[in-house]
Coordinates of C-alpha atoms in Angstrom, one line a residue:
M3 CA 5.7 175.0 -125.2
N4 CA 5.2 176.2 -121.6
R5 CA 2.0 175.8 -119.7
T6 CA 0.8 179.4 -120.2
V7 CA 1.1 179.1 -124.0
T8 CA -0.5 175.6 -123.9
L9 CA -3.5 177.0 -122.0
L10 CA -3.9 180.0 -124.3
V11 CA -3.6 177.8 -127.4
T12 CA -6.2 175.4 -126.0
L13 CA -8.7 178.2 -125.3
G14 CA -8.1 179.7 -128.7
G15 CA -8.6 176.3 -130.3
A16 CA -11.9 175.9 -128.4
A17 CA -13.1 179.3 -129.5
L18 CA -12.2 178.6 -133.1
I19 CA -14.0 175.2 -133.1
G20 CA -17.0 176.8 -131.5
W21 CA -17.1 179.7 -133.9
L22 CA -16.9 177.4 -137.0
A23 CA -19.7 175.2 -135.5
A24 CA -21.9 178.2 -134.9
A25 CA -21.7 179.6 -138.5
T26 CA -24.9 179.5 -140.5
P27 CA -24.8 177.6 -143.8
T28 CA -24.5 179.4 -147.1
P29 CA -28.1 180.1 -148.4
L30 CA -28.8 178.3 -151.6
P31 CA -29.7 180.5 -154.6
M32 CA -33.0 180.8 -156.5
D33 CA -31.7 178.3 -159.2
A34 CA -30.8 175.6 -156.6
P35 CA -32.1 172.1 -157.5
A36 CA -35.8 171.7 -157.3
T37 CA -35.6 169.1 -154.6
A38 CA -33.4 171.3 -152.4
F39 CA -34.5 173.9 -149.9
S40 CA -33.4 177.4 -151.1
A41 CA -33.4 180.2 -148.6
M42 CA -33.4 182.7 -151.4
R43 CA -36.6 181.3 -152.8
A44 CA -38.1 181.4 -149.3
M45 CA -37.0 185.1 -148.9
G46 CA -39.5 186.0 -151.7
D47 CA -42.3 184.9 -149.4
I48 CA -40.8 186.6 -146.4
R49 CA -40.7 189.9 -148.3
A50 CA -44.3 189.5 -149.4
I51 CA -45.6 188.6 -145.9
A52 CA -43.4 191.0 -143.9
S53 CA -43.4 194.1 -146.0
T54 CA -45.3 195.9 -143.3
P55 CA -46.6 195.2 -139.7
H56 CA -49.5 192.8 -139.9
A57 CA -51.1 192.1 -136.5
T58 CA -54.4 190.2 -136.2
G59 CA -57.4 192.0 -137.7
T60 CA -55.4 194.5 -139.8
P61 CA -55.7 195.0 -143.6
A62 CA -52.0 194.2 -143.9
L63 CA -52.7 190.7 -142.4
A64 CA -55.5 190.3 -144.9
S65 CA -53.1 191.1 -147.7
A66 CA -50.6 188.6 -146.4
R67 CA -53.4 186.0 -146.2
A68 CA -54.3 186.6 -149.9
H69 CA -50.6 186.1 -150.9
L70 CA -50.5 182.8 -148.9
T71 CA -53.6 181.4 -150.4
Q72 CA -52.4 182.2 -153.9
R73 CA -49.1 180.4 -153.1
L74 CA -50.9 177.4 -151.7
T75 CA -53.0 177.1 -154.8
A76 CA -49.9 177.2 -157.0
L77 CA -48.3 174.5 -154.9
G78 CA -51.3 172.2 -155.5
F79 CA -53.0 172.5 -152.1
S80 CA -56.6 172.6 -151.3
W81 CA -57.3 175.2 -148.5
R82 CA -59.8 177.0 -146.5
T83 CA -59.8 179.8 -144.1
V84 CA -61.3 179.4 -140.6
E85 CA -62.5 182.3 -138.6
F86 CA -62.5 182.2 -134.8
A87 CA -63.4 184.7 -132.1
L88 CA -60.8 186.2 -129.9
P89 CA -61.2 185.4 -126.2
A90 CA -61.5 188.4 -123.9
R91 CA -57.9 188.4 -122.8
A92 CA -56.6 188.3 -126.4
A93 CA -59.1 191.1 -127.4
K94 CA -57.9 193.2 -124.5
R95 CA -54.3 192.8 -125.6
L96 CA -55.1 193.7 -129.2
R97 CA -57.0 196.8 -128.0
T98 CA -54.0 197.8 -125.8
W99 CA -51.8 197.7 -128.9
G100 CA -54.2 199.9 -130.8
G101 CA -56.0 197.3 -132.8
D102 CA -59.7 196.4 -133.2
S103 CA -60.8 194.4 -130.2
L104 CA -63.8 193.1 -132.2
A105 CA -61.6 191.6 -134.8
T106 CA -61.6 187.8 -135.5
G107 CA -58.7 185.6 -136.1
V108 CA -58.4 183.6 -139.4
N109 CA -56.4 180.4 -139.7
I110 CA -55.4 179.0 -143.1
I111 CA -55.7 175.3 -143.2
A112 CA -54.3 173.6 -146.3
W113 CA -53.8 170.0 -147.4
R114 CA -52.3 168.1 -150.3
R115 CA -52.9 164.4 -151.1
G116 CA -50.0 162.2 -151.5
T117 CA -50.0 160.4 -154.9
A118 CA -46.9 158.2 -154.7
P119 CA -47.4 154.5 -155.4
G120 CA -48.9 152.9 -152.4
A121 CA -50.1 156.3 -150.9
D122 CA -52.9 155.9 -148.4
S123 CA -55.2 158.9 -148.0
A124 CA -56.5 157.4 -144.7
A125 CA -53.0 157.2 -143.1
P126 CA -52.0 159.7 -140.5
A127 CA -50.8 162.9 -142.1
V128 CA -47.7 165.1 -141.5
A129 CA -48.3 168.7 -140.7
L130 CA -46.2 171.8 -140.8
M131 CA -47.3 174.7 -138.6
A132 CA -46.3 178.4 -138.3
H133 CA -48.1 181.6 -137.5
Y134 CA -48.5 184.3 -140.0
D135 CA -49.6 187.1 -137.7
G136 CA -47.1 189.5 -136.0
V137 CA -47.1 191.8 -133.0
W138 CA -48.2 195.4 -133.3
G139 CA -45.6 197.7 -134.9
S140 CA -43.3 194.9 -136.2
P141 CA -42.9 193.7 -139.8
A142 CA -42.3 190.3 -138.1
A143 CA -40.0 188.9 -140.7
A144 CA -38.3 187.0 -137.8
D145 CA -41.4 186.0 -135.9
D146 CA -42.8 184.3 -137.9
A147 CA -42.8 185.1 -141.6
F148 CA -39.6 183.1 -141.3
G149 CA -41.4 179.9 -140.4
V150 CA -44.3 180.4 -142.8
A151 CA -42.0 180.9 -145.8
T152 CA -39.9 177.9 -144.7
A153 CA -43.1 175.7 -144.7
L154 CA -44.0 176.9 -148.2
E155 CA -40.5 176.2 -149.6
I156 CA -40.5 172.7 -148.0
A157 CA -43.9 172.0 -149.6
R158 CA -42.5 173.1 -153.0
A159 CA -39.4 170.9 -152.6
I160 CA -41.6 167.8 -151.9
P161 CA -43.8 167.1 -155.0
P162 CA -47.0 165.2 -154.2
E163 CA -45.9 162.2 -156.4
T164 CA -43.3 161.5 -153.8
Q165 CA -45.7 161.6 -150.8
R166 CA -47.0 158.4 -149.4
R167 CA -49.2 160.3 -147.0
D168 CA -51.0 163.6 -147.0
L169 CA -49.2 166.9 -146.1
I170 CA -51.1 169.5 -144.0
L171 CA -50.1 173.1 -143.6
V172 CA -51.5 174.9 -140.5
L173 CA -50.9 178.7 -140.8
T174 CA -52.3 180.2 -137.6
D175 CA -53.4 183.6 -136.7
A176 CA -53.4 185.3 -133.2
E177 CA -50.4 183.4 -132.0
E178 CA -49.1 186.7 -130.6
L179 CA -52.3 187.1 -128.7
G180 CA -52.0 183.9 -126.8
L181 CA -51.7 181.0 -129.2
V182 CA -55.4 181.5 -130.1
G183 CA -55.2 180.1 -133.6
A184 CA -53.4 176.9 -132.6
R185 CA -55.8 176.4 -129.7
A186 CA -58.7 176.8 -132.1
F187 CA -57.2 174.3 -134.6
I188 CA -56.5 171.6 -132.0
G189 CA -59.8 172.2 -130.2
A190 CA -58.3 173.1 -126.8
E191 CA -61.4 175.0 -125.8
G192 CA -64.0 173.8 -128.3
T193 CA -64.5 171.7 -131.4
P194 CA -61.2 170.8 -133.2
D195 CA -60.7 171.4 -136.9
P196 CA -61.7 168.3 -138.9
L197 CA -58.1 167.9 -140.0
A198 CA -56.7 168.0 -136.5
S199 CA -57.4 164.3 -135.9
R200 CA -55.5 163.4 -139.1
V201 CA -52.2 164.8 -137.8
G202 CA -49.8 162.0 -137.0
V203 CA -46.7 164.2 -136.6
M204 CA -46.5 168.0 -136.3
I205 CA -43.5 170.1 -137.0
N206 CA -43.7 173.7 -135.7
L207 CA -41.5 176.4 -137.2
E208 CA -40.9 179.3 -134.9
S209 CA -38.4 182.2 -134.5
R210 CA -37.2 184.4 -131.6
G211 CA -34.7 186.4 -133.5
G212 CA -33.2 187.1 -136.9
G213 CA -30.0 185.1 -137.0
G214 CA -28.0 182.2 -135.6
L215 CA -28.4 178.5 -136.0
T216 CA -31.8 177.0 -135.6
S217 CA -32.4 174.2 -133.1
M218 CA -34.9 171.4 -132.6
F219 CA -35.5 172.4 -128.9
Q220 CA -38.8 170.6 -128.0
T221 CA -40.5 167.3 -128.7
S222 CA -43.4 165.3 -127.4
R223 CA -42.4 163.4 -124.3
A224 CA -42.3 159.9 -125.6
N225 CA -39.7 160.9 -128.2
G226 CA -37.4 157.8 -128.5
A227 CA -38.6 156.8 -132.0
L228 CA -38.9 160.5 -133.1
M229 CA -35.3 161.2 -132.1
Q230 CA -34.1 158.0 -133.8
L231 CA -35.7 159.2 -137.0
Y232 CA -34.2 162.7 -136.5
R233 CA -30.7 161.2 -136.0
E234 CA -31.0 159.1 -139.1
V235 CA -32.3 161.6 -141.6
V236 CA -31.2 165.1 -140.5
R237 CA -27.9 165.7 -142.2
H238 CA -26.9 168.7 -140.1
P239 CA -28.5 168.2 -136.7
A240 CA -28.8 170.9 -134.1
A241 CA -30.6 169.5 -131.1
N242 CA -29.9 168.3 -127.6
S243 CA -32.1 166.9 -124.8
I244 CA -30.5 169.3 -122.4
A245 CA -32.3 172.2 -124.1
V246 CA -35.5 170.2 -124.3
S247 CA -35.4 169.4 -120.5
I248 CA -34.7 173.0 -119.6
Y249 CA -37.4 174.4 -122.0
E250 CA -40.0 172.1 -120.5
R251 CA -39.4 173.8 -117.1
L252 CA -39.6 177.4 -118.4
P253 CA -42.9 179.4 -118.6
N254 CA -42.6 179.8 -122.3
N255 CA -45.1 178.8 -125.0
T256 CA -45.3 178.5 -128.7
D257 CA -48.1 177.3 -131.0
L258 CA -46.9 173.8 -130.3
T259 CA -47.9 174.0 -126.7
P260 CA -51.6 173.1 -127.1
V261 CA -50.7 170.6 -129.8
L262 CA -48.5 168.7 -127.3
E263 CA -51.2 169.0 -124.6
A264 CA -53.5 167.2 -127.1
G265 CA -51.0 164.3 -127.3
V266 CA -49.8 164.8 -130.8
R267 CA -46.2 163.6 -131.6
A268 CA -44.2 166.7 -132.6
F269 CA -41.0 168.6 -133.2
N270 CA -40.4 172.3 -132.5
I271 CA -37.7 174.1 -134.4
A272 CA -36.6 177.7 -133.9
N273 CA -33.7 180.1 -133.8
V274 CA -32.8 182.5 -131.0
G275 CA -29.9 184.4 -132.5
D276 CA -29.9 188.1 -133.1
A277 CA -32.6 188.5 -130.5
R278 CA -32.8 192.2 -130.9
L279 CA -35.1 191.6 -133.8
Y280 CA -37.7 189.7 -131.6
H281 CA -41.0 191.7 -131.9
S282 CA -38.9 194.6 -133.2
P283 CA -39.9 197.4 -135.6
L284 CA -36.5 196.6 -137.2
A285 CA -37.5 193.0 -138.0
T286 CA -37.6 193.7 -141.8
P287 CA -36.9 191.0 -144.4
D288 CA -33.5 192.6 -145.2
A289 CA -32.5 192.4 -141.5
I290 CA -32.7 188.6 -141.1
D291 CA -29.9 186.2 -142.0
P292 CA -30.8 184.0 -145.0
G293 CA -28.3 181.5 -143.7
T294 CA -30.6 181.0 -140.7
V295 CA -33.6 180.4 -143.0
Q296 CA -31.4 177.8 -144.8
H297 CA -30.5 176.0 -141.6
M298 CA -34.1 175.8 -140.5
G299 CA -35.3 174.7 -143.9
D300 CA -32.6 172.0 -144.3
Q301 CA -33.5 170.4 -140.9
A302 CA -37.3 170.6 -141.4
L303 CA -37.1 169.4 -145.1
D304 CA -35.1 166.4 -144.1
L305 CA -37.6 165.5 -141.4
T306 CA -40.7 166.2 -143.5
R307 CA -39.5 164.3 -146.5
A308 CA -38.7 161.3 -144.3
L309 CA -42.0 161.4 -142.6
L310 CA -44.0 161.7 -145.9
T311 CA -42.1 158.9 -147.6
R312 CA -42.0 156.2 -144.9
D313 CA -44.5 153.4 -144.6
A314 CA -45.1 154.1 -140.9
L315 CA -44.7 157.1 -138.7
P316 CA -42.6 156.9 -135.5
V317 CA -44.7 155.6 -132.6
E318 CA -44.4 156.6 -129.0
A319 CA -41.3 155.2 -127.3
P320 CA -39.4 155.9 -124.1
P321 CA -37.6 159.3 -124.2
A322 CA -34.1 159.6 -125.5
V323 CA -31.0 161.4 -124.3
F324 CA -29.4 163.1 -127.3
S325 CA -27.1 165.8 -128.5
D326 CA -25.6 166.9 -131.8
V327 CA -21.8 167.1 -132.1
F328 CA -21.0 170.4 -133.8
G329 CA -23.8 169.8 -136.3
L330 CA -21.9 166.9 -137.8
T331 CA -23.6 164.0 -136.2
M332 CA -25.9 163.2 -133.3
L333 CA -25.6 160.8 -130.4
A334 CA -28.8 159.4 -129.0
Y335 CA -29.4 156.7 -126.3
A336 CA -31.8 155.6 -123.6
P337 CA -31.6 157.5 -120.3
Q338 CA -30.4 154.3 -118.5
T339 CA -27.3 154.3 -120.7
G340 CA -26.2 157.5 -119.0
W341 CA -25.7 155.5 -115.8
F342 CA -23.6 153.0 -117.7
V343 CA -21.4 155.9 -119.1
L344 CA -21.0 157.3 -115.6
G345 CA -20.0 153.8 -114.3
V346 CA -17.3 153.5 -117.0
C347 CA -16.1 157.0 -116.1
V348 CA -15.8 156.1 -112.4
V349 CA -13.9 152.9 -113.3
L350 CA -11.5 154.8 -115.5
L351 CA -11.0 157.6 -113.0
G352 CA -10.5 155.1 -110.2
G353 CA -8.1 153.0 -112.2
A354 CA -6.0 156.0 -113.2
A355 CA -6.0 157.3 -109.6
Y356 CA -4.9 153.9 -108.2
Q357 CA -2.1 153.7 -110.7
Q358 CA -0.8 157.2 -109.8
R359 CA -1.5 156.9 -106.1
A360 CA 2.2 157.3 -105.2
S361 CA 2.4 160.8 -106.8
W362 CA -0.4 162.6 -104.9
R363 CA -1.9 162.9 -101.5
A364 CA -5.6 162.6 -100.7
G365 CA -5.6 166.1 -99.3
S366 CA -4.5 167.6 -102.6
V367 CA -7.3 165.8 -104.4
F368 CA -10.0 167.1 -102.0
G369 CA -8.3 170.5 -102.0
A370 CA -8.8 170.6 -105.8
A371 CA -12.4 169.6 -105.4
G372 CA -12.9 172.3 -102.8
E373 CA -11.3 174.9 -105.1
S374 CA -13.7 173.8 -107.9
V375 CA -16.7 174.4 -105.6
A376 CA -15.3 177.7 -104.6
V377 CA -14.8 178.8 -108.2
M378 CA -18.5 178.0 -108.9
L379 CA -19.7 179.9 -105.8
V380 CA -17.5 183.0 -106.4
G381 CA -18.3 182.9 -110.1
G382 CA -22.0 182.8 -109.4
V383 CA -21.9 185.7 -106.9
L384 CA -19.8 187.8 -109.3
L385 CA -22.1 187.1 -112.3
W386 CA -25.1 188.1 -110.2
A387 CA -23.5 191.3 -108.9
V388 CA -22.2 192.4 -112.4
N389 CA -25.6 191.6 -113.9
R390 CA -27.3 193.8 -111.3
L391 CA -24.9 196.5 -112.2
S392 CA -26.0 196.3 -115.8
L393 CA -29.6 196.9 -115.0
T394 CA -31.0 200.4 -115.5
A395 CA -30.6 203.0 -112.8
I396 CA -34.2 204.0 -112.9
S397 CA -35.6 200.6 -112.1
P398 CA -34.2 197.3 -110.8
E399 CA -35.8 195.6 -113.8
A400 CA -34.8 196.7 -117.3
N401 CA -36.9 196.7 -120.4
Y402 CA -36.9 193.1 -121.6
Y403 CA -36.5 194.0 -125.3
D404 CA -33.7 196.4 -124.5
R405 CA -31.9 193.6 -122.7
L406 CA -32.3 191.4 -125.7
A407 CA -30.6 194.0 -127.8
A408 CA -27.8 194.0 -125.3
L409 CA -27.3 190.2 -125.3
P410 CA -24.0 190.3 -127.2
R411 CA -22.5 192.6 -124.6
L412 CA -24.1 190.6 -121.8
E413 CA -22.5 187.4 -123.2
W414 CA -19.1 189.1 -123.2
Q415 CA -19.7 190.4 -119.7
A416 CA -20.5 186.9 -118.5
L417 CA -17.4 185.4 -120.3
L418 CA -15.1 188.0 -118.7
V419 CA -16.5 187.3 -115.2
L420 CA -16.0 183.6 -115.6
L421 CA -12.4 184.0 -117.0
A422 CA -11.7 186.4 -114.1
T423 CA -12.8 183.7 -111.6
L424 CA -10.7 181.0 -113.2
V425 CA -7.6 183.2 -113.4
A426 CA -7.9 184.2 -109.8
S427 CA -8.1 180.6 -108.7
I428 CA -4.8 179.9 -110.5
G429 CA -3.1 182.6 -108.4
V430 CA -4.7 181.7 -105.1
I431 CA -3.7 178.0 -105.3
P432 CA -0.6 177.5 -107.5
A433 CA -0.5 174.3 -109.5
R434 CA 2.9 173.3 -108.1
Q435 CA 1.2 172.5 -104.8
R436 CA -0.4 169.4 -106.3
S437 CA 0.3 166.9 -109.1
V438 CA -1.5 167.3 -112.4
Q439 CA -3.3 164.0 -111.8
A440 CA -4.5 165.1 -108.3
G441 CA -5.8 168.4 -109.7
L442 CA -7.7 166.6 -112.5
L443 CA -9.1 163.9 -110.1
G444 CA -10.2 166.5 -107.6
T445 CA -12.1 168.7 -110.0
A446 CA -13.5 165.5 -111.6
L447 CA -15.1 164.6 -108.3
V448 CA -17.2 167.8 -108.3
T449 CA -18.3 167.2 -112.0
L450 CA -19.1 163.6 -111.0
A451 CA -21.4 164.8 -108.3
L452 CA -23.1 167.2 -110.7
A453 CA -23.4 164.4 -113.3
V454 CA -25.0 162.0 -110.8
S455 CA -27.4 164.6 -109.6
T456 CA -28.4 165.6 -113.1
Q457 CA -28.7 162.0 -114.3
Q458 CA -31.1 161.3 -111.4
L459 CA -33.2 164.5 -111.5
L460 CA -33.0 165.6 -115.2
P461 CA -31.8 162.6 -117.3
G462 CA -32.1 164.7 -120.5
G463 CA -29.4 167.0 -119.1
G464 CA -27.0 164.2 -118.4
P465 CA -24.6 164.8 -121.3
L466 CA -23.8 168.3 -119.9
F467 CA -21.6 166.8 -117.2
T468 CA -21.3 163.1 -118.3
W469 CA -19.6 163.8 -121.6
P470 CA -17.0 166.2 -120.1
L471 CA -16.4 163.7 -117.3
A472 CA -15.7 161.0 -120.0
A473 CA -13.2 163.4 -121.6
A474 CA -11.5 163.9 -118.2
A475 CA -11.3 160.2 -117.7
L476 CA -9.7 159.9 -121.1
S477 CA -7.2 162.5 -120.2
L478 CA -6.3 160.6 -117.0
V479 CA -5.8 157.4 -119.0
V480 CA -3.5 159.3 -121.4
M481 CA -1.5 160.7 -118.5
S482 CA -1.3 157.2 -116.9
A483 CA 0.1 155.7 -120.1
V484 CA 2.6 158.4 -121.1
A485 CA 4.7 160.8 -119.2
V486 CA 2.7 163.9 -118.3
E487 CA 5.2 166.4 -119.7
A488 CA 5.8 164.5 -123.0
T489 CA 4.9 166.5 -126.1
G490 CA 2.5 163.9 -127.4
T491 CA 0.7 163.8 -124.0
R492 CA 0.4 167.6 -124.0
I493 CA -1.0 167.7 -127.5
A494 CA -3.5 165.0 -126.7
L495 CA -4.7 166.8 -123.6
M496 CA -5.0 170.0 -125.5
L497 CA -7.1 168.4 -128.2
I498 CA -9.4 166.7 -125.6
A499 CA -9.9 169.9 -123.7
A500 CA -10.3 172.2 -126.7
T501 CA -12.9 169.9 -128.4
T502 CA -14.9 169.4 -125.2
L503 CA -14.8 173.0 -124.2
A504 CA -16.0 174.0 -127.7
W505 CA -19.0 171.7 -127.2
L506 CA -19.7 173.1 -123.7
G507 CA -19.3 176.6 -125.0
G508 CA -21.8 176.0 -127.8
F509 CA -24.4 175.0 -125.2
A510 CA -23.5 178.0 -122.9
H511 CA -24.0 180.3 -125.9
F512 CA -27.4 178.8 -126.6
L513 CA -28.3 179.0 -122.9
L514 CA -27.3 182.7 -122.6
L515 CA -29.3 183.5 -125.8
G516 CA -32.3 181.8 -124.2
V517 CA -32.2 183.1 -120.6
G518 CA -29.1 185.3 -120.4
A519 CA -31.0 188.6 -120.5
D520 CA -32.4 187.7 -117.0
L521 CA -30.4 184.8 -115.7
P522 CA -26.8 184.9 -116.9
F523 CA -25.6 183.0 -113.8
A524 CA -27.4 179.9 -115.2
V525 CA -24.1 179.0 -116.8
V526 CA -22.3 178.8 -113.4
P527 CA -22.5 175.0 -113.2
L528 CA -20.4 174.8 -116.4
L529 CA -17.5 176.2 -114.4
A530 CA -17.0 172.8 -112.8
P531 CA -16.4 170.8 -116.0
T532 CA -14.4 173.8 -117.4
A533 CA -12.0 173.8 -114.5
M534 CA -11.8 170.0 -114.7
L535 CA -10.8 170.0 -118.4
L536 CA -8.2 172.8 -117.9
A537 CA -6.7 171.2 -114.8
P538 CA -4.0 169.2 -116.7
L539 CA -3.0 172.4 -118.6
R540 CA -3.0 174.6 -115.5
P541 CA 0.0 176.9 -115.4
S542 CA 1.9 178.2 -112.4
W543 CA 1.4 182.0 -112.2
P544 CA 2.6 184.4 -109.4
R545 CA -0.3 185.2 -107.2
Q546 CA 0.0 189.0 -107.7
A547 CA 0.1 188.7 -111.5
A548 CA -2.9 186.3 -111.5
L549 CA -5.0 188.5 -109.3
M550 CA -4.1 191.6 -111.3
T551 CA -5.1 189.9 -114.5
S552 CA -8.3 188.7 -112.9
G553 CA -9.0 192.3 -111.7
V554 CA -8.5 193.6 -115.2
L555 CA -10.9 191.1 -116.6
L556 CA -13.5 191.9 -113.9
L557 CA -13.1 195.6 -114.6
G558 CA -13.8 194.9 -118.3
A559 CA -17.0 193.0 -117.3
M560 CA -18.0 196.0 -115.1
A561 CA -17.3 198.4 -118.0
L562 CA -19.6 196.4 -120.3
A563 CA -22.3 196.3 -117.5
L564 CA -22.1 200.1 -117.1
W565 CA -22.3 200.5 -120.9
V566 CA -25.5 198.4 -121.0
R567 CA -26.9 200.3 -117.9
L568 CA -26.3 203.8 -119.2
D569 CA -26.9 203.2 -122.9
A570 CA -30.0 204.8 -124.5
L571 CA -33.0 202.6 -125.1
A572 CA -32.3 200.4 -128.2
P573 CA -34.2 201.4 -131.3
S574 CA -35.1 197.7 -131.7
V575 CA -37.4 197.7 -128.6
A576 CA -40.9 196.5 -129.4
V577 CA -43.3 199.4 -130.1
Y578 CA -45.8 198.3 -127.5
A579 CA -43.0 198.0 -124.8
S580 CA -41.5 201.4 -125.4
P581 CA -41.8 203.9 -122.4

């Protein structure tokens, strides 16, 4: 197998692993076991809530509220509705939409006593929270009938006789007007709800789209014990501290924001796939993926059941660094452990470099490092330029919701730009000018610098560079132990690269879904570990052929950008954001 085929097979393998890992689970049917979460059972509530747009103060929201209170009664909950006034800013927004600015918000607060042996009604309770209002003009099946129905199905799957503590459901109104219902419940600007002080752990269920995997993307800060519980009980985890660290620095809010500000221990779970349905008039129950509902429900049910049946809730503990591995398992450790992992990587890289010192020159190592930096710089400039090309001709800033609808094309656009950059680098500096080990070591130096910086400034993001660096160190160890061109060595290097690239690609996909509509160049730092992992498999291509291939890929990215730029406004654009 020549190096070109090796490279292509590795990239194909990474894509296949990533695609399989990103698939949503099969939704369980209506007749699934009573203790299991069934997306198809939850879909019944989604259809009842999201049959029509239901913004705050509308008759449709009152109908949804009547359905929810009936369901809560059937599930054995006591409940009450709590009215609250809309602050001036929220009332103004509602009036802008076309609603009644004098309307009041109405939270639904429900609770169910635990009756398991040893249950303590005075013990801190577990709460599930979701908002049942929607934006003007959207059926809001995705945001957030999705989360409300998930909370109801979780409550159904956990009978009170298994609860050792009370379960509270907080179904908020006016989230879309500025988190007003959540702020009223927690007492952010007034008297808190009587049950607010009872909440020991809160799980918020949110949605910013109609598909894709759900992720636990935010926790309270002192989350060490919370994440230990998550790692132990969630059978198909989807969470990483990288996303948590990034989200904390974005100007985004959910109903959990005021809850966290009040010091409550909490988890935030949401999906961001199929973002065209965010606040969209097309966000009907039939448009969302039941597999996404299943994935949210599976995670939240595992967490809720564990919290309700344990003697004690997790206490505040130093924050953890964590990431799931393709939804199969989760690794979690203290931030300080990241320095230990980096130290081991440095020792392995240094040992392998010393053993192979006769086969490469220092200049070739630093040349590979310089090339890796150049790839990031060029890739960043090209991503910025092509993204500007994709913006509308009328205005330098496009309609946000139209950009969300274009996200699949914008992802492909970014991928083609990155591939063009990597292919061009192969032609500019042929692999034959340096040894395989020198190329890997040089690119590893750049990733090491990024890993050290991230570990120091953003410990939760450490795995983003530390884990690929560990994979590169393993590759160098393999090459030091066995001949580089041996078939077994080649297969081992392919497996290491494909698996790690699939993990990196999964995070890049999540990042682009989160910020790619505005900042696709946020993925540029990932070029460094990508170049590092591919260094041992780098083929020798004629400069002209490599540059021509790179040009074709770049033209493809530009064609996608022009398609996005010139395409008509998407029908999924939010009603209140349409020109």
